[in-house]
Structure formats: C-alpha cells, structure tokens
PDB file of C-alpha atoms and ligand atoms in Angstrom:
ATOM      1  CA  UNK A   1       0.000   0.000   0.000  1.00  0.00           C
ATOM      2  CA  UNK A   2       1.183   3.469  -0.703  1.00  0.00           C
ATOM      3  CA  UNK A   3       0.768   6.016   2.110  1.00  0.00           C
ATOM      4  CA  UNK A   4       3.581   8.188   1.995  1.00  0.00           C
ATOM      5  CA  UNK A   5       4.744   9.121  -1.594  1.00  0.00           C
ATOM      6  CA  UNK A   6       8.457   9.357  -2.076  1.00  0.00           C
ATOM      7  CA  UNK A   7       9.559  12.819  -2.198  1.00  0.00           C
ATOM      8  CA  UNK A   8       6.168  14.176  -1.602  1.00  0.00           C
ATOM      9  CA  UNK A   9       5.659  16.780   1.065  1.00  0.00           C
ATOM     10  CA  UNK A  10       2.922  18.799   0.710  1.00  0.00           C
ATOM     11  CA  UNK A  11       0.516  20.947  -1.233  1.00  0.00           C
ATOM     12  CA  UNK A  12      -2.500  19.317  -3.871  1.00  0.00           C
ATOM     13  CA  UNK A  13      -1.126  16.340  -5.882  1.00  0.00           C
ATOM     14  CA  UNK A  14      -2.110  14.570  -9.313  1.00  0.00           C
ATOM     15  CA  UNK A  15      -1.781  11.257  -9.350  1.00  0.00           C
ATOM     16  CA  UNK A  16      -2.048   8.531 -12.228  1.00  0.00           C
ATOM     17  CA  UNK A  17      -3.651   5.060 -11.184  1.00  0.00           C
ATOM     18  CA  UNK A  18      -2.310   3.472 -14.048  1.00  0.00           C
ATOM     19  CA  UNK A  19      -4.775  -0.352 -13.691  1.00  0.00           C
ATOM     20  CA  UNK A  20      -4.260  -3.256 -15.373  1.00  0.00           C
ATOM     21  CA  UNK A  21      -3.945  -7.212 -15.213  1.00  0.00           C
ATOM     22  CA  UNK A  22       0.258  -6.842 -15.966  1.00  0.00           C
ATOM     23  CA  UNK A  23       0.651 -10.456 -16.876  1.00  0.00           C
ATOM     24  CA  UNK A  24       3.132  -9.542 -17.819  1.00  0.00           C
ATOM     25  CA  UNK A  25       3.906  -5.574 -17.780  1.00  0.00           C
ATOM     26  CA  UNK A  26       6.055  -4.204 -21.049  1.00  0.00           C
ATOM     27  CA  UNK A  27       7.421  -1.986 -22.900  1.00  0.00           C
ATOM     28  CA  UNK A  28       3.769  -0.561 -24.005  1.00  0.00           C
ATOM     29  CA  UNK A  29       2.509   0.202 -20.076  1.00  0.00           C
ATOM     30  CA  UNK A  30       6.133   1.940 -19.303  1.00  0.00           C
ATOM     31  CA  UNK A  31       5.625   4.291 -22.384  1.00  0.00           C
ATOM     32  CA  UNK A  32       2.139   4.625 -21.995  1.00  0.00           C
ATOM     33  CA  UNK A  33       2.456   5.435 -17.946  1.00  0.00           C
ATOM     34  CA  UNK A  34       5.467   8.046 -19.048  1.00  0.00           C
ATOM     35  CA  UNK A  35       3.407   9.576 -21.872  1.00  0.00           C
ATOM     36  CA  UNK A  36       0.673  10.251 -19.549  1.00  0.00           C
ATOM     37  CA  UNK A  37       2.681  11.773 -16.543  1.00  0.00           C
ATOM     38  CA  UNK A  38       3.719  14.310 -19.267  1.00  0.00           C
ATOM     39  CA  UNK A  39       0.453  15.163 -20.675  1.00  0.00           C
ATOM     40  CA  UNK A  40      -1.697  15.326 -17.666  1.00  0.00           C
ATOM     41  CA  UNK A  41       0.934  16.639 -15.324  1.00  0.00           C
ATOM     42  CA  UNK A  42       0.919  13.918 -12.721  1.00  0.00           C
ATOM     43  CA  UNK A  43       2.953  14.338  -9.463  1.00  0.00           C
ATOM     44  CA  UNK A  44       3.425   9.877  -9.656  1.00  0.00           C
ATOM     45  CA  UNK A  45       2.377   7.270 -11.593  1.00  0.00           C
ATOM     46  CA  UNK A  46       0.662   4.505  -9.345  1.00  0.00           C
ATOM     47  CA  UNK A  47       0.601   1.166 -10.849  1.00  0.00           C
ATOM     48  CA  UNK A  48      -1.942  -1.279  -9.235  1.00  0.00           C
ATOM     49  CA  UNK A  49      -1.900  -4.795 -10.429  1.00  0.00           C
ATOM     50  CA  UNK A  50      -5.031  -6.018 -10.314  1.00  0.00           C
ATOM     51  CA  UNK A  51      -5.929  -8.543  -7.570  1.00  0.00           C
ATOM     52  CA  UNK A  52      -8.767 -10.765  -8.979  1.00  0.00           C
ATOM     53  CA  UNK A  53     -10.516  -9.014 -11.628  1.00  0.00           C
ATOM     54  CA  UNK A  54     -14.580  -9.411 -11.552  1.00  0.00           C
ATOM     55  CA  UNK A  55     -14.290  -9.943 -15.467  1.00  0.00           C
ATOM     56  CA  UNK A  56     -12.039 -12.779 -15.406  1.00  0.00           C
ATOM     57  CA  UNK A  57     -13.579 -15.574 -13.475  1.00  0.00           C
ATOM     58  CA  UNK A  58     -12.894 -18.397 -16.330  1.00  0.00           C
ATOM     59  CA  UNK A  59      -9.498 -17.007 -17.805  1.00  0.00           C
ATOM     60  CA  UNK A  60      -6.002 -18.421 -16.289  1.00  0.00           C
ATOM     61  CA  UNK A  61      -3.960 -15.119 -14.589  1.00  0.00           C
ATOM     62  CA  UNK A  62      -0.665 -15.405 -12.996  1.00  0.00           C
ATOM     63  CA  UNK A  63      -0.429 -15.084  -9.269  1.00  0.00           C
ATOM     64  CA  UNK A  64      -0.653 -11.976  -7.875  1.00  0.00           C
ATOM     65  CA  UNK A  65       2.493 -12.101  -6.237  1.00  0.00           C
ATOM     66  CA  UNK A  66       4.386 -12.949  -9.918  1.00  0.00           C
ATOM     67  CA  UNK A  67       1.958  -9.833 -11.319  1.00  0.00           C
ATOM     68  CA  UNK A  68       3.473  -7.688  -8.490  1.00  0.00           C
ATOM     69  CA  UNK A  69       6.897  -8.272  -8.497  1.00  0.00           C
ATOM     70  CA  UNK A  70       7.302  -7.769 -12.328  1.00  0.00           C
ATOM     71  CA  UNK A  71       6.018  -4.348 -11.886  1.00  0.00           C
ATOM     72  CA  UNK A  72       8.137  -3.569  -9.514  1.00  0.00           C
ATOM     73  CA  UNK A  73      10.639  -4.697 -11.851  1.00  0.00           C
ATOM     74  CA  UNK A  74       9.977  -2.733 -14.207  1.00  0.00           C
ATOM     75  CA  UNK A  75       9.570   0.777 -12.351  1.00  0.00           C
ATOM     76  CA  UNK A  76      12.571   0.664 -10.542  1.00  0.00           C
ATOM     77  CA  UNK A  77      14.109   3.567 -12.786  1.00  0.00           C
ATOM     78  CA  UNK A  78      11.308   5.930 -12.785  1.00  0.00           C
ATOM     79  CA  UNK A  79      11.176   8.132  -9.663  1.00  0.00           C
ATOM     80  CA  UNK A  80       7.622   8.985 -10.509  1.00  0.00           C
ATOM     81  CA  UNK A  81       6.646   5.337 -10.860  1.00  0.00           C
ATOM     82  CA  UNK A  82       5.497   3.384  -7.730  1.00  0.00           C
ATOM     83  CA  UNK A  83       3.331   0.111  -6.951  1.00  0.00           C
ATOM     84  CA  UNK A  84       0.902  -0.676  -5.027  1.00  0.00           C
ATOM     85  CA  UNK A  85      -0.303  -3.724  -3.523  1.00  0.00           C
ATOM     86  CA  UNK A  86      -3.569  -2.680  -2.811  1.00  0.00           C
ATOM     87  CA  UNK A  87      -5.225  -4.981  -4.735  1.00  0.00           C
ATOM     88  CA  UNK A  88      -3.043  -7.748  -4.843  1.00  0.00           C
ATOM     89  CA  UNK A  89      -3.739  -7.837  -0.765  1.00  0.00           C
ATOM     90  CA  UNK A  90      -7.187  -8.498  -0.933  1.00  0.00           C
ATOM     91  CA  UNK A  91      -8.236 -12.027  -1.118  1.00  0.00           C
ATOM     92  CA  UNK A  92     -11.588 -11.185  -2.772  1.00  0.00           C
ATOM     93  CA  UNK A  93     -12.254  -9.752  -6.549  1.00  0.00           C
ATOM     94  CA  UNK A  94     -11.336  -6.300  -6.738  1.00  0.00           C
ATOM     95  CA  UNK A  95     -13.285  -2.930  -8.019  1.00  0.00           C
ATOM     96  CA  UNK A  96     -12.115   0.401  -8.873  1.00  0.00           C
ATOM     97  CA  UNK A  97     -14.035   2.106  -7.159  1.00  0.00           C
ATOM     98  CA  UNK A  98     -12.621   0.691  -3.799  1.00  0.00           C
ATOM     99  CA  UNK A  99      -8.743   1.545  -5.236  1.00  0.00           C
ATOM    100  CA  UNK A 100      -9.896   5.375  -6.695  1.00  0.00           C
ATOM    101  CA  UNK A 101     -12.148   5.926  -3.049  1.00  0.00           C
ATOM    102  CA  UNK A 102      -8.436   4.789  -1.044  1.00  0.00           C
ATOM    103  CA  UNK A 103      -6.166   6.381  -3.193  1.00  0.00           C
ATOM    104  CA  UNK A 104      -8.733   9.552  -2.853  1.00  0.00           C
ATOM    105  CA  UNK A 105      -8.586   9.374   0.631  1.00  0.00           C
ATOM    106  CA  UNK A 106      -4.688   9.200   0.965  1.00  0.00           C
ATOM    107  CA  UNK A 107      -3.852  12.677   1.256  1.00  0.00           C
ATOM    108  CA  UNK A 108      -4.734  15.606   2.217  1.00  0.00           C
ATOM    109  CA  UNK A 109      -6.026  17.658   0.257  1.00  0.00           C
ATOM    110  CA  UNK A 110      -7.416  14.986  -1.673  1.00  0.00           C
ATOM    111  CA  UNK A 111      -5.448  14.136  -4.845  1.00  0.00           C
ATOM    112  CA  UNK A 112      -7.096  14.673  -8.599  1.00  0.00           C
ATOM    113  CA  UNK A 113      -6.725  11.025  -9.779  1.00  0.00           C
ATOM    114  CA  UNK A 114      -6.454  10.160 -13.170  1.00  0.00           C
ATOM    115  CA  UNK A 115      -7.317   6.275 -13.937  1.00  0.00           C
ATOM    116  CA  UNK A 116      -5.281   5.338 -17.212  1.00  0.00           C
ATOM    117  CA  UNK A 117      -6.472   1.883 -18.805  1.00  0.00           C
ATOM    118  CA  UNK A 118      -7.044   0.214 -22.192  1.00  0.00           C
ATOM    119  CA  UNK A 119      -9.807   1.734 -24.378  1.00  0.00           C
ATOM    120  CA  UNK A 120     -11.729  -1.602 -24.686  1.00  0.00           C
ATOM    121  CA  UNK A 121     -11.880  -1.990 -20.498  1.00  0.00           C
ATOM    122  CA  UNK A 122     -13.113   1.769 -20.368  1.00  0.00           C
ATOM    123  CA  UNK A 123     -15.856   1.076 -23.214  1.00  0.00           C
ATOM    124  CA  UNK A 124     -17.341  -1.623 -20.549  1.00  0.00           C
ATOM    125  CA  UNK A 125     -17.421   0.963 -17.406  1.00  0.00           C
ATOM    126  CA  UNK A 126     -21.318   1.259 -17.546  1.00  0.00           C
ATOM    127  CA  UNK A 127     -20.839  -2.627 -15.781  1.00  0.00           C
ATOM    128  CA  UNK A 128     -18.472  -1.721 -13.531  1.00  0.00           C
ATOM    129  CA  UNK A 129     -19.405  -1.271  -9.709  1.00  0.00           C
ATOM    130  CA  UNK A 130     -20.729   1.933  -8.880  1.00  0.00           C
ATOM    131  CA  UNK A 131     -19.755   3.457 -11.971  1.00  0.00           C
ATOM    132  CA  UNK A 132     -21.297   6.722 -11.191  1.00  0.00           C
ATOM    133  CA  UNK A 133     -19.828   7.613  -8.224  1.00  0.00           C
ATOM    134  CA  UNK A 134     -16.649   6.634 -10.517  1.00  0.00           C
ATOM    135  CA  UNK A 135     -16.667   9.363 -13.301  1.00  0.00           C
ATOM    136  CA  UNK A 136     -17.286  11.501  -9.831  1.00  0.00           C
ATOM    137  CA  UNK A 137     -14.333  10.936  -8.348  1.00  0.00           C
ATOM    138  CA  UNK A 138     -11.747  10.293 -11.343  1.00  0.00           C
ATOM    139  CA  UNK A 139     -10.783  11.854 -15.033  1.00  0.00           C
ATOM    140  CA  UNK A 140     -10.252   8.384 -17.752  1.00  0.00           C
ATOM    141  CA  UNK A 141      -7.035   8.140 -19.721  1.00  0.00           C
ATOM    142  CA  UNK A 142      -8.330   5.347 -22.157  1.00  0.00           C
ATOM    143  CA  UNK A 143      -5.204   3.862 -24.299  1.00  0.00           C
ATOM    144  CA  UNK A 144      -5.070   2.672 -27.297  1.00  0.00           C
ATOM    145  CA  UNK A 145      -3.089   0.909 -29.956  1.00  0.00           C
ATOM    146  CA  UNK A 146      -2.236   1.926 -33.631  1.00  0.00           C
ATOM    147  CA  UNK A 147      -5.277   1.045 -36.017  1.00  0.00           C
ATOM    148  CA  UNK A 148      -7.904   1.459 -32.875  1.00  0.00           C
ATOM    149  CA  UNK A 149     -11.128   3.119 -34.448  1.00  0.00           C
ATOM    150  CA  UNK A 150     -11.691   6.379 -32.411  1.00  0.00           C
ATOM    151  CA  UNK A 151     -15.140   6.991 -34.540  1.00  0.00           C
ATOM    152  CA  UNK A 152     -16.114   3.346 -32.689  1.00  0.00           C
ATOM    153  CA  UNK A 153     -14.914   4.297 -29.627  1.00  0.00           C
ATOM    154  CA  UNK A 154     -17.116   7.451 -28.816  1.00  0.00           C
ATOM    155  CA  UNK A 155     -19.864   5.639 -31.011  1.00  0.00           C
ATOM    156  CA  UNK A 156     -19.917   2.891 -28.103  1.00  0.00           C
ATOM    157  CA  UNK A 157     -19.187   6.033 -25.272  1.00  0.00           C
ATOM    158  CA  UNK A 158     -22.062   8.073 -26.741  1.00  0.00           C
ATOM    159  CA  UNK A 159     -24.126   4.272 -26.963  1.00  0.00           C
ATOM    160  CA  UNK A 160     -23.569   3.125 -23.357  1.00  0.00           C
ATOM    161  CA  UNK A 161     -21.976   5.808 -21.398  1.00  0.00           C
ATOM    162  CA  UNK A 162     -22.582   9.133 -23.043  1.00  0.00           C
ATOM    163  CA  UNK A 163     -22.256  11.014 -19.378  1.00  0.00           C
ATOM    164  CA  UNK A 164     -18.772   9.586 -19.670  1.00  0.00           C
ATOM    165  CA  UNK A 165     -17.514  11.877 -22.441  1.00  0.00           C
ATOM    166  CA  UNK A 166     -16.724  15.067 -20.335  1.00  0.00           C
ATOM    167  CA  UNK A 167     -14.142  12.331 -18.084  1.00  0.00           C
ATOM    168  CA  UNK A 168     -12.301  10.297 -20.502  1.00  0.00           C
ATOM    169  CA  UNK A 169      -9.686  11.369 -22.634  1.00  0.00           C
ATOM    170  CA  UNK A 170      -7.939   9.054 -24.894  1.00  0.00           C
ATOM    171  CA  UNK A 171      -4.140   8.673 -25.577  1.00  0.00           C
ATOM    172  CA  UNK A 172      -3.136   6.807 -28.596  1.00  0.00           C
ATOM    173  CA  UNK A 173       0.601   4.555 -27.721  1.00  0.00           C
ATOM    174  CA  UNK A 174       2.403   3.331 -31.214  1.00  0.00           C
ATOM    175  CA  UNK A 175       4.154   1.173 -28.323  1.00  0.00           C
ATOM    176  CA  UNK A 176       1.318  -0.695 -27.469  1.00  0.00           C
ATOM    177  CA  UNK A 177       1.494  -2.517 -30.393  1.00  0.00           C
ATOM    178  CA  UNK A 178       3.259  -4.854 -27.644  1.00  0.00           C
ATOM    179  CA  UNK A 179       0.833  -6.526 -25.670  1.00  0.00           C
ATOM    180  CA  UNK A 180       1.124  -8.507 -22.362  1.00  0.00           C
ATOM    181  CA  UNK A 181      -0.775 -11.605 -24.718  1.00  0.00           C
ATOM    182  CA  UNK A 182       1.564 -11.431 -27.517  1.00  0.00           C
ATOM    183  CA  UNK A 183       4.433 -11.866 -24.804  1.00  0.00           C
ATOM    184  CA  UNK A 184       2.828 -14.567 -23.117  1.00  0.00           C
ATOM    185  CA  UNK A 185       2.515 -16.346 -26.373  1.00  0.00           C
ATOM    186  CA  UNK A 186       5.737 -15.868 -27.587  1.00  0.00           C
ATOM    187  CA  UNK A 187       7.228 -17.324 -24.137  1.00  0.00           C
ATOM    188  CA  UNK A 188       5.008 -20.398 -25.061  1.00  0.00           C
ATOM    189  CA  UNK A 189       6.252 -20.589 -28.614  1.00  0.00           C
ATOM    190  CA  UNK A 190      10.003 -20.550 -26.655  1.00  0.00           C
ATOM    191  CA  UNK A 191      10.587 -17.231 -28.955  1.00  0.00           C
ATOM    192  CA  UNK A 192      12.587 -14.202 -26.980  1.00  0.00           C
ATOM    193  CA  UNK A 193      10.862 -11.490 -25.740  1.00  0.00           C
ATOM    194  CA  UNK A 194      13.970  -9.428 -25.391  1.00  0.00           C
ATOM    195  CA  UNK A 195      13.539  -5.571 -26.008  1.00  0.00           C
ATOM    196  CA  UNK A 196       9.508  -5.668 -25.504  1.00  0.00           C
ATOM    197  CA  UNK A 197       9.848  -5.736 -21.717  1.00  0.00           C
ATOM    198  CA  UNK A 198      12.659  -4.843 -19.282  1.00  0.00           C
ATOM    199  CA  UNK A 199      15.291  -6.891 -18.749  1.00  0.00           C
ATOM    200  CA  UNK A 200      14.664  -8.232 -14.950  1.00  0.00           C
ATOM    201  CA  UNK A 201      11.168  -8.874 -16.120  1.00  0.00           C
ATOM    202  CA  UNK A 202      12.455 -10.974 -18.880  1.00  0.00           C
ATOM    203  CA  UNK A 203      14.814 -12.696 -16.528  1.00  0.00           C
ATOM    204  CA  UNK A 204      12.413 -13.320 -14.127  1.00  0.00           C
ATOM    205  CA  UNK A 205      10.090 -14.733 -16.490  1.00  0.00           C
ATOM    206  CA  UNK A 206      12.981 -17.126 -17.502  1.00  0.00           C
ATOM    207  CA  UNK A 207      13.688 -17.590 -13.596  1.00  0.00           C
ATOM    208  CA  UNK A 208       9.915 -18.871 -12.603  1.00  0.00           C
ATOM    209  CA  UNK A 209       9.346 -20.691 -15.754  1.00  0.00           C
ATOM    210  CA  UNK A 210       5.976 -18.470 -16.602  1.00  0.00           C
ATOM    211  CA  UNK A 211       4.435 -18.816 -19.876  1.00  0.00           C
ATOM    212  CA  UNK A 212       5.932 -21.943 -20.573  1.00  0.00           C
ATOM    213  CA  UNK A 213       2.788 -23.952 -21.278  1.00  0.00           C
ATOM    214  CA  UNK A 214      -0.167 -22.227 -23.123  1.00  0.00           C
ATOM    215  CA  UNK A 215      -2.532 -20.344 -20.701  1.00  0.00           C
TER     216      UNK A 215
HETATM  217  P1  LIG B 301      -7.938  -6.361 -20.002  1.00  0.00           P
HETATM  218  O1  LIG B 301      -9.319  -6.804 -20.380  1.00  0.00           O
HETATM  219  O2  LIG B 301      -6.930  -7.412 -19.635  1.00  0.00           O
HETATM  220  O3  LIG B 301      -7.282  -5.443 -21.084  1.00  0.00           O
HETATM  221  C1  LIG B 301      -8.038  -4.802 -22.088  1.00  0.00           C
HETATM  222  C2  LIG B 301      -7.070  -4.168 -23.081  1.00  0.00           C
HETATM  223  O4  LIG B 301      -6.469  -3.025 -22.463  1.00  0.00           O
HETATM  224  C3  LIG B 301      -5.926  -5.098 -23.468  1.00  0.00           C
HETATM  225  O5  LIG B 301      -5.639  -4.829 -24.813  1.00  0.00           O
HETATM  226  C4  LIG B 301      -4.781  -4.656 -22.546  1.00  0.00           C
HETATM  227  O6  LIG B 301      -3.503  -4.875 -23.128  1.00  0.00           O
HETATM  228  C5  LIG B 301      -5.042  -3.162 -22.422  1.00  0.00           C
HETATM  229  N1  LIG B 301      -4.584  -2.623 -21.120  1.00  0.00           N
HETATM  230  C6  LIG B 301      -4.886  -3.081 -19.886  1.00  0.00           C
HETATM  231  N2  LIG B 301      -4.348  -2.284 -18.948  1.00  0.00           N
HETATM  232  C7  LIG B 301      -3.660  -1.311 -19.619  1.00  0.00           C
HETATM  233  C8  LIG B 301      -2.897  -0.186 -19.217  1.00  0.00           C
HETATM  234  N3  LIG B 301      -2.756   0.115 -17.911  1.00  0.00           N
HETATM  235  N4  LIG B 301      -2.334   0.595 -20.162  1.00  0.00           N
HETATM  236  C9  LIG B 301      -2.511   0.295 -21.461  1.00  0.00           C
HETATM  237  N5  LIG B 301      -3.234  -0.738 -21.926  1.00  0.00           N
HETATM  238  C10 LIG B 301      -3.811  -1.534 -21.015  1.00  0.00           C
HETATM  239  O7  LIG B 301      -8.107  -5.342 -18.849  1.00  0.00           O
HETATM  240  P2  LIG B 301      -7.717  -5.567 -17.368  1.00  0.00           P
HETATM  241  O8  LIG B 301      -6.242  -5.417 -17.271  1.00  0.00           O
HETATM  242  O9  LIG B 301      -8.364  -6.817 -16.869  1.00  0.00           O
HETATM  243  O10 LIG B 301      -8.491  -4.375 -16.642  1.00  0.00           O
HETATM  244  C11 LIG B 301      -8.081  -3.056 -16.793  1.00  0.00           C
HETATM  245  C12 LIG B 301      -8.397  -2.301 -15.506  1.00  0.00           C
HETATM  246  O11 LIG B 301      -9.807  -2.137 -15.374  1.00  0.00           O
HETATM  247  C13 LIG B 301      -7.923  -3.027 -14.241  1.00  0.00           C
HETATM  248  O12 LIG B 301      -7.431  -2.082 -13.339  1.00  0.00           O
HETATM  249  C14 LIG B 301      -9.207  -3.680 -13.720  1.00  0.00           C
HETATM  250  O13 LIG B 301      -9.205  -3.879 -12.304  1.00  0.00           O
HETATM  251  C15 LIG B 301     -10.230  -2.617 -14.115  1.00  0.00           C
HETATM  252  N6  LIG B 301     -11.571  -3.217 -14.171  1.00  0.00           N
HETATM  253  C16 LIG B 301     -12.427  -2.974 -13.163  1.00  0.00           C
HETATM  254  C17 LIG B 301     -13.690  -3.547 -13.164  1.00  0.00           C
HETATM  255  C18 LIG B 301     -14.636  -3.246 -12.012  1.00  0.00           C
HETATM  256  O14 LIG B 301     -14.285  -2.453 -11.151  1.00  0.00           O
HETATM  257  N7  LIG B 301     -15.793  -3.851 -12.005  1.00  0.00           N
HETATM  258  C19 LIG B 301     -14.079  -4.387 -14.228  1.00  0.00           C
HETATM  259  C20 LIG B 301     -13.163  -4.617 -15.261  1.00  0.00           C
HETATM  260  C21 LIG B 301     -11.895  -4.027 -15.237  1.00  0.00           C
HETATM  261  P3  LIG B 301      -2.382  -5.691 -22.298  1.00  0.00           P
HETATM  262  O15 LIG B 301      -2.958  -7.081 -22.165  1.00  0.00           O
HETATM  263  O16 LIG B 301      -1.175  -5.605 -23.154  1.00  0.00           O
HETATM  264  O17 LIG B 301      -2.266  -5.012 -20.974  1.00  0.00           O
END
C-alpha cells in the first residue's frame, strides 16, 4: 500500500492510477504510464496490479504475487513510478471504485486522480461497480493501440456511457502494439521477448518458468 509518496511533502497532488492485469507488464505500459505523466501533469504514476478481476472468473492469470513483483521490476528507474499492492492484498475480486475511493482518501487535500487503462476496459465501465460515483471521483485516460477506431470508440461512449464523455480522454501509444498476450505467447512458442519488456522482467520470467505452457 502506498501512504507516503516518495519525495512528496505537501501541497494538492495529481496522481495517475495506471490499472491493469500486468501479466506480464512491457514496454507498451512503461511508455504509456510516461506519456501520460507528461500530458496530464501527474505528481506519480501509481501502478496497481489487479488482484482478482470481476471480469475474469474463467481465464487463467498469474499469481498476484508474480503480477506484483514484475512491476516492480519494471519501475525501478522511474522516480515517478510506484506500486501498489492494494489490490493484490485483498483475497476477494477487486473494483475500482474501492482503489480510486483509497487512493482519494490518501492525502490531504485529496489528490485529482487520473485512472489510465485500455480503451476496450473503459468502453465496458457502464458494468463496472458503482460506476457513477466513478466518473465523480476520477478523469479516464483510455489507451489505445495503432489502427484502434476512435469513430467506434465514442460511437460505443455516446451508446452506453454518453455522461462519460466530459471524463475520458484518450491517448493513442504506437508502443502498445506490444501486448502482455503477444508476450505470453511468444514465451510459449520458446521465442525471446527481449527488447519488448525490461530486462529483470524478462529474466524473471525465464527464472519462474511463466508462460511456458499455453494459458
Ligand atoms: P484487459 O481486459 O486485460 O485489457 C483490455 C485491453 O487493455 C488489453 O488490450 C490490454 O492490453 C489493455 N490494457 C490493460 N491495462 C492497460 C494499461 N494500464 N495501459 C494500457 N493498456 C492496457 O483489462 P484488465 O487489465 O483486466 O483491466 C483493466 C483495468 O480495469 C484493471 O485495473 C481492472 O481492475 C479494471 N476493471 C475494473 C472492473 C470493475 O471495477 N468492475 C471491471 C473490469 C476491469 P495488455 O494485455 O497488453 O495489458
């Protein structure tokens, strides 16, 4: 859990929950998480690996504790970076609005947050818990990939969510063409994954033997 912010020592802060399943985290989230600092001006990027997501009941995830320590990994350079284990703690599936209310609450004054996230998990909000009180309390950073139709995204916004579309801004990463599946499968196909995450990430990938068998 994050309490006291490296470096931090007073006055209003904006802070970037950057959310995500991170199985494994690469290239794509660093740049993305960097690119977004920038934009929106945010004080730190928080990553949170998410514990069990509510949406993933049938699909096979990497522990939690394999999900957090590549992160870590792979933020140790960035002094704006940091990771939480705030959902990763909780035994139960996780929501958002339970990370954005604590991360809300963690300092005084209470922080703008900015939740950053693919497009296609933001385009399914409306079904999230307590959605409402969601757009309330946080601005959207919805990332996408090269190619991504933007005309389909606001079609679905304006479709499911159209109170949404004063909160969400979207950031278009070339470097997401990199994608935590296309690692995963790659590691299956025993094909190297070198350059498209850090290198302690791929090493520790190599270490626990993840990915080996398809998932
Ligand atoms: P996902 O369905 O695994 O990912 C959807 C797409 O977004 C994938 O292409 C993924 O690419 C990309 N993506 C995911 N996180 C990203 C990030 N931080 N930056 C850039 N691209 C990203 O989505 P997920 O990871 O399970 O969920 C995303 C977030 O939404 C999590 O924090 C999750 O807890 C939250 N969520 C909350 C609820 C709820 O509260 N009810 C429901 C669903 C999701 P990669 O595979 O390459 O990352």
């Amino acid at each position: 859990m994050v309490s006291h912010l490296p470096g931090h020592r007073n006055g209003s802060l904006n802070i970037g929950l950057m959310g995500g399943t991170f199985d494994p985290i690469h290239m794509g989230h660093l740049v993305t998480a960097e690119e977004a600092r920038q934009q929106f001006d945010l004080n730190y990027v928080i990553f949170v690996p998410a514990g069990i997501p509510p949406h993933k009941n049938n699909v096979t995830i990497s522990l939690p504790e394999h999900r957090y320590l590549m992160t870590t990994l792979a933020v140790m350079s960035n002094p704006a970076f940091v990771v939480s284990r705030f959902e990763i703690a909780q035994n139960e599936h996780t929501y958002t609005i339970d990370t954005v209310r604590h991360f809300a609450k963690s300092q005084n004054p209470e922080p703008n947050i900015y939740f950053i996230t693919g497009a296609d998990a933001i385009l399914e909000i409306f079904t999230w818990k307590d959605y409402e009180e969601l757009l309330r309390l946080s601005t959207f950073i919805a990332v996408t990939r090269p190619g991504y139709s933007l005309e389909l995204f606001y079609e679905t916004l304006e479709r499911n969510c159209p109170q949404m579309k004063q909160k969400v801004h979207l950031l278009e990463i070339p470097a997401l063409a990199v994608s935590s599946t296309f690692i995963r499968e790659r590691v299956t196909l025993g094909k190297t994954i070198k350059y498209l995450t850090p290198e302690p990430v791929e090493q520790y990938i190599k270490k626990m033997e993840l990915y080996r068998v398809k998932g």
